[in-house]
Coordinates of C-alpha atoms in Angstrom, one line a residue:
M1 CA 53.0 233.2 126.2
A2 CA 53.4 234.7 122.7
K3 CA 54.3 238.1 124.2
E4 CA 57.0 236.6 126.5
L5 CA 58.5 234.6 123.6
G6 CA 58.3 237.5 121.1
L7 CA 56.3 235.3 118.7
A8 CA 53.0 235.8 116.9
V9 CA 50.0 234.1 118.5
S10 CA 49.5 232.1 115.4
T11 CA 53.1 230.8 115.5
V12 CA 52.7 229.8 119.1
S13 CA 49.4 228.0 118.3
R14 CA 51.0 226.1 115.4
A15 CA 54.0 225.2 117.5
L16 CA 51.8 223.8 120.3
N17 CA 50.0 221.7 117.7
R18 CA 53.3 220.8 116.1
N19 CA 52.0 221.8 112.7
Y20 CA 54.0 220.9 109.6
G21 CA 56.4 223.7 108.6
V22 CA 57.2 225.1 112.1
H23 CA 60.9 225.0 112.8
P24 CA 61.8 222.3 115.4
K25 CA 63.7 224.9 117.5
T26 CA 60.5 227.1 117.7
I27 CA 58.4 224.0 118.6
Q28 CA 60.9 223.2 121.4
L29 CA 61.0 226.8 122.6
V30 CA 57.2 227.0 122.9
A31 CA 57.0 223.5 124.5
D32 CA 59.5 224.5 127.2
K33 CA 57.6 227.7 128.0
A34 CA 54.3 225.8 128.0
K35 CA 55.8 223.3 130.5
E36 CA 57.1 226.1 132.6
L37 CA 53.6 227.7 132.7
G38 CA 51.9 224.3 133.3
Y39 CA 49.9 224.6 130.1
I40 CA 48.0 221.4 129.0
P41 CA 45.9 221.6 125.8
N42 CA 42.3 220.5 126.1
L43 CA 41.8 217.9 123.3
G44 CA 38.1 217.8 123.6
A45 CA 37.8 221.6 123.4
Q46 CA 40.1 221.6 120.3
Q47 CA 37.9 219.1 118.6
M48 CA 34.7 221.0 119.4
T49 CA 36.2 224.1 117.7
G50 CA 37.0 222.1 114.6
K51 CA 40.7 221.5 115.2
S52 CA 42.3 218.2 114.4
S53 CA 42.2 215.4 117.1
Q54 CA 45.9 214.6 116.6
L55 CA 44.9 210.9 117.0
I56 CA 46.3 208.1 114.8
G57 CA 44.8 204.6 114.8
V58 CA 47.3 201.7 114.6
F59 CA 45.6 198.5 113.6
F60 CA 46.9 194.9 114.0
P61 CA 45.3 191.6 113.0
E62 CA 44.1 189.2 115.5
F63 CA 44.9 185.6 114.6
D64 CA 43.1 182.5 115.7
I65 CA 46.3 180.5 115.5
E66 CA 48.1 180.6 118.8
G67 CA 51.6 182.2 118.7
V68 CA 51.5 183.2 115.0
N69 CA 53.5 186.1 113.6
P70 CA 54.3 188.5 116.4
D71 CA 56.9 190.4 114.4
F72 CA 54.7 193.4 113.8
F73 CA 55.0 194.4 117.4
E74 CA 58.6 195.2 116.8
L75 CA 57.4 198.0 114.4
F76 CA 55.3 199.7 117.0
P77 CA 57.9 201.6 119.2
S78 CA 59.4 203.4 116.2
I79 CA 56.1 204.3 114.7
Q80 CA 54.8 205.6 118.0
K81 CA 58.0 207.7 118.7
V82 CA 57.9 209.5 115.3
L83 CA 54.2 210.2 115.7
R84 CA 54.5 211.3 119.3
D85 CA 57.4 213.6 118.4
S86 CA 55.1 215.2 115.8
G87 CA 52.4 215.9 118.4
K88 CA 50.3 212.8 117.6
D89 CA 48.8 210.3 120.0
V90 CA 48.3 206.7 119.0
I91 CA 45.3 204.4 119.7
I92 CA 45.7 200.7 119.1
F93 CA 43.0 198.6 117.6
S94 CA 42.9 194.8 117.3
V95 CA 41.0 193.5 114.2
K96 CA 39.5 190.1 113.7
L97 CA 39.8 189.8 109.9
A98 CA 38.0 186.5 109.5
N99 CA 34.7 187.9 110.8
Y100 CA 35.2 191.6 110.2
R101 CA 32.0 193.6 110.5
K102 CA 31.3 196.0 107.6
N103 CA 31.7 199.7 108.5
L104 CA 33.5 198.9 111.8
L105 CA 36.5 201.0 110.7
T106 CA 34.1 203.9 109.8
E107 CA 32.7 203.8 113.3
W108 CA 36.1 203.8 114.9
V109 CA 37.3 206.7 112.7
R110 CA 34.2 208.8 113.4
K111 CA 34.0 208.0 117.1
R112 CA 37.6 208.9 117.8
N113 CA 37.9 211.5 115.0
L114 CA 41.0 209.7 113.8
E115 CA 43.3 211.7 111.5
G116 CA 45.0 208.7 109.9
C117 CA 45.6 205.0 110.1
V118 CA 48.5 202.6 110.1
F119 CA 47.7 199.0 109.2
L120 CA 50.4 196.6 110.4
P121 CA 51.6 193.4 108.5
G122 CA 49.0 190.7 108.2
I123 CA 46.3 193.1 106.9
T124 CA 46.4 192.7 103.1
K125 CA 44.9 194.4 100.1
N126 CA 42.2 191.6 100.0
D127 CA 40.9 192.5 103.5
Y128 CA 37.7 194.6 103.6
I129 CA 39.1 196.9 106.3
L130 CA 41.7 198.3 103.8
K131 CA 39.1 198.7 101.1
E132 CA 36.9 200.6 103.6
A133 CA 39.8 202.9 104.5
Q134 CA 40.1 203.8 100.8
Q135 CA 36.4 204.6 100.6
L136 CA 36.8 206.9 103.7
K137 CA 39.7 208.6 101.9
I138 CA 41.5 208.9 105.2
P139 CA 45.3 209.0 105.1
V140 CA 46.6 205.4 105.4
V141 CA 50.0 203.6 105.5
N142 CA 49.7 199.9 105.0
F143 CA 51.9 196.8 104.4
G144 CA 49.4 195.3 102.0
Q145 CA 50.5 196.9 98.7
V146 CA 47.6 199.3 98.5
V147 CA 48.6 202.7 96.9
D148 CA 46.4 205.6 95.9
E149 CA 46.0 209.3 96.6
K150 CA 45.4 208.7 100.3
C151 CA 47.2 205.3 100.7
S152 CA 50.9 204.7 101.0
A153 CA 52.4 201.2 101.1
I154 CA 55.6 200.2 102.8
A155 CA 57.3 196.8 102.8
S156 CA 60.5 194.9 103.5
N157 CA 62.0 193.4 100.3
S158 CA 61.0 189.8 100.8
R159 CA 62.5 188.7 97.5
E160 CA 65.9 190.2 98.5
G161 CA 65.7 188.3 101.8
G162 CA 65.1 185.0 99.9
R163 CA 68.1 185.8 97.8
L164 CA 70.3 186.6 100.8
I165 CA 69.5 183.3 102.5
A166 CA 70.1 181.3 99.3
E167 CA 73.4 183.0 98.6
L168 CA 74.6 182.2 102.2
L169 CA 73.6 178.5 101.9
V170 CA 75.2 178.1 98.4
S171 CA 78.4 179.8 99.7
N172 CA 78.4 177.1 102.4
R173 CA 78.1 174.4 99.7
H174 CA 74.5 173.5 100.4
T175 CA 72.6 172.4 97.2
N176 CA 70.0 170.0 98.5
I177 CA 67.7 172.3 100.5
G178 CA 64.2 172.0 101.9
F179 CA 61.9 175.0 102.3
I180 CA 59.2 175.6 104.9
N181 CA 57.0 178.4 103.6
G182 CA 54.0 180.3 105.0
P183 CA 50.6 180.2 103.3
E184 CA 51.0 179.8 99.6
H185 CA 48.6 182.6 98.6
L186 CA 50.5 185.3 100.5
F187 CA 52.6 187.8 98.5
I188 CA 55.5 187.8 101.0
C189 CA 55.7 184.0 100.9
K190 CA 55.7 183.9 97.1
E191 CA 58.4 186.6 97.1
R192 CA 60.7 184.9 99.7
Y193 CA 60.6 181.6 97.7
A194 CA 61.1 183.4 94.4
G195 CA 64.2 185.1 95.6
F196 CA 65.5 181.8 96.9
C197 CA 64.9 180.1 93.6
E198 CA 66.5 182.9 91.6
V199 CA 69.8 182.3 93.2
L200 CA 69.7 178.6 92.8
R201 CA 68.9 179.0 89.1
K202 CA 71.8 181.4 88.7
E203 CA 74.1 178.9 90.3
N204 CA 72.7 176.1 88.1
I205 CA 71.4 174.2 91.1
T206 CA 68.3 172.1 90.6
H207 CA 65.6 172.7 93.2
N208 CA 62.8 170.1 93.6
S209 CA 59.6 172.1 94.2
S210 CA 58.2 169.1 96.1
Q211 CA 60.8 169.9 98.8
V212 CA 58.6 172.9 99.8
Y213 CA 56.2 172.5 102.8
Y214 CA 53.5 175.1 103.3
G215 CA 52.9 176.0 106.9
D216 CA 51.0 178.8 108.6
F217 CA 53.8 180.8 110.3
N218 CA 53.3 179.2 113.7
G219 CA 55.8 177.0 115.5
K220 CA 53.8 173.8 115.1
S221 CA 53.8 174.0 111.4
G222 CA 57.6 174.3 111.5
E223 CA 57.7 171.1 113.5
V224 CA 55.5 169.2 111.1
G225 CA 57.2 170.6 108.1
A226 CA 60.7 169.7 109.2
V227 CA 59.6 166.1 110.1
Q228 CA 57.9 165.7 106.7
L229 CA 60.9 167.0 104.7
I230 CA 63.4 164.8 106.6
N231 CA 61.2 161.7 106.2
E232 CA 60.6 162.3 102.5
F233 CA 64.0 163.8 101.6
P234 CA 66.6 162.4 104.0
H235 CA 69.5 163.7 102.0
I236 CA 68.7 167.5 102.4
T237 CA 71.4 169.4 104.2
A238 CA 69.5 172.6 105.0
I239 CA 66.0 173.9 105.7
V240 CA 65.0 177.4 105.0
C241 CA 62.0 178.7 107.0
A242 CA 59.9 181.6 105.9
N243 CA 59.7 183.0 109.5
D244 CA 61.5 182.6 112.8
L245 CA 58.7 180.8 114.7
M246 CA 58.6 178.0 112.1
A247 CA 62.4 177.8 112.4
M248 CA 62.1 177.4 116.1
G249 CA 59.6 174.6 115.6
A250 CA 61.8 172.9 113.0
I251 CA 64.8 172.9 115.3
T252 CA 62.7 171.5 118.2
A253 CA 61.3 168.7 116.0
L254 CA 64.8 167.8 114.6
S255 CA 66.3 167.7 118.1
Q256 CA 63.6 165.3 119.2
K257 CA 64.6 163.0 116.4
G258 CA 68.2 163.2 117.4
I259 CA 69.2 165.4 114.5
K260 CA 71.6 168.2 115.5
V261 CA 71.5 171.7 114.2
P262 CA 73.8 172.7 112.6
D263 CA 76.1 169.6 112.8
D264 CA 73.6 167.3 110.9
I265 CA 71.5 169.9 109.1
S266 CA 71.4 173.7 108.8
V267 CA 68.3 175.8 109.5
T268 CA 67.6 179.4 108.8
G269 CA 64.7 181.8 109.7
F270 CA 63.2 185.0 108.5
D271 CA 62.1 188.2 110.3
G272 CA 65.0 188.7 112.6
L273 CA 63.0 188.7 115.9
Y274 CA 65.1 189.7 118.9
Y275 CA 64.8 186.3 120.7
T276 CA 66.5 184.5 117.8
A277 CA 69.9 185.5 119.2
Y278 CA 69.1 183.4 122.3
M279 CA 68.0 180.2 120.6
N280 CA 70.1 177.0 120.8
P281 CA 71.8 177.4 118.4
P282 CA 71.5 181.2 117.8
L283 CA 69.5 181.4 114.6
T284 CA 70.8 182.7 111.2
T285 CA 67.9 184.8 109.9
I286 CA 66.8 187.8 107.8
N287 CA 66.2 191.0 109.7
H288 CA 63.6 193.4 108.3
S289 CA 65.2 196.5 109.8
S290 CA 62.0 197.0 111.8
K291 CA 63.1 200.3 113.3
K292 CA 63.8 201.8 109.8
I293 CA 60.5 200.5 108.5
G294 CA 58.5 201.8 111.5
I295 CA 60.2 205.3 111.2
K296 CA 59.5 205.4 107.5
A297 CA 55.9 204.3 107.9
A298 CA 55.2 207.1 110.4
E299 CA 56.9 209.6 108.2
M300 CA 54.9 208.5 105.1
L301 CA 51.7 209.1 107.1
L302 CA 52.8 212.5 108.2
E303 CA 53.5 213.4 104.6
M304 CA 50.0 212.5 103.6
L305 CA 48.6 214.4 106.5
N306 CA 50.4 217.4 105.0
S307 CA 48.9 216.9 101.5
K308 CA 51.4 214.6 99.8
N309 CA 49.9 211.9 97.7
G310 CA 50.4 208.2 98.6
Y311 CA 53.3 206.2 97.2
S312 CA 55.1 202.9 97.7
H313 CA 58.5 202.4 99.5
T314 CA 60.5 199.3 100.0
I315 CA 63.4 198.8 102.5
N316 CA 66.0 196.0 102.0
P317 CA 66.5 193.5 104.8
V318 CA 69.8 192.4 106.1
L319 CA 71.3 189.0 106.7
I320 CA 72.2 188.1 110.3
E321 CA 74.7 185.2 110.4
R322 CA 74.8 183.1 113.5
Q323 CA 75.5 179.5 114.4
S324 CA 72.6 177.6 112.8
V325 CA 74.3 177.2 109.4
F326 CA 77.3 174.8 108.9
K327 CA 79.7 174.8 106.0
L328 CA 79.8 171.5 104.3
E329 CA 83.0 169.7 103.4
R330 CA 83.6 169.0 99.7

């Protein structure tokens, strides 16, 4: 193949393995010739000769709560595409964080000869699996704020998302607002609420912290939270929800009580999941730019696989305005 293409054998080998530094046109040229010749690399043989496996583990948390937080699945297609285009194959692992067995990650990494790992949202810096990854010194991209030589962290700017929602509601003359948050200890929940409060303070709007209900990101907690807020604070004109599933639950519960959204009360979500465009009414929400985040996460891992140290990167979300927010009359 090298002779036919007029390339050095080493260049062809590096192109077949999609090694860092090989020009994309050369990689494509070699790939086309390999396809023409019917060449398929033997992964097992490559590993026996000490070559890299080209395998990346993508880990997502298993939750005991039904229907909670599926937004990380929207990150996967873009992560997989970037890695695949760089010659990497992806293996998906489901992790039960509550009863994680020590050294399980070590077993997975060694059995599969994983080159690197991506830990999807829900796996935090407090979870042992991330600490174990640091001990293994394997290149890792995570959404849990862990940064060191072999760990890069990526995140959506949750505080900015909270600000965007608050600015929208204030511009629509809402000043008496309830808030259905996720678990109080989670960093993203603290940040979303902090951004929301920043805007209200800036606008000299008093926010009663007792008008915050802490749910667990599933739809049922949105239902319970909405009913509790309406019963205790009947004069609120809007409810901010810290994710889209809780917003769906809130709208369902309000509808069952004969309260119309947005005519009687406005409701907003957070995450920007695809189905929110088809809710009744279509939901105003914060979109994390999942495609951008997934692409960047994969690129950060590839950088570390090519000797760059870990670092932190944040991507700003965008506001999606739909029909679940109503402008109040003066």
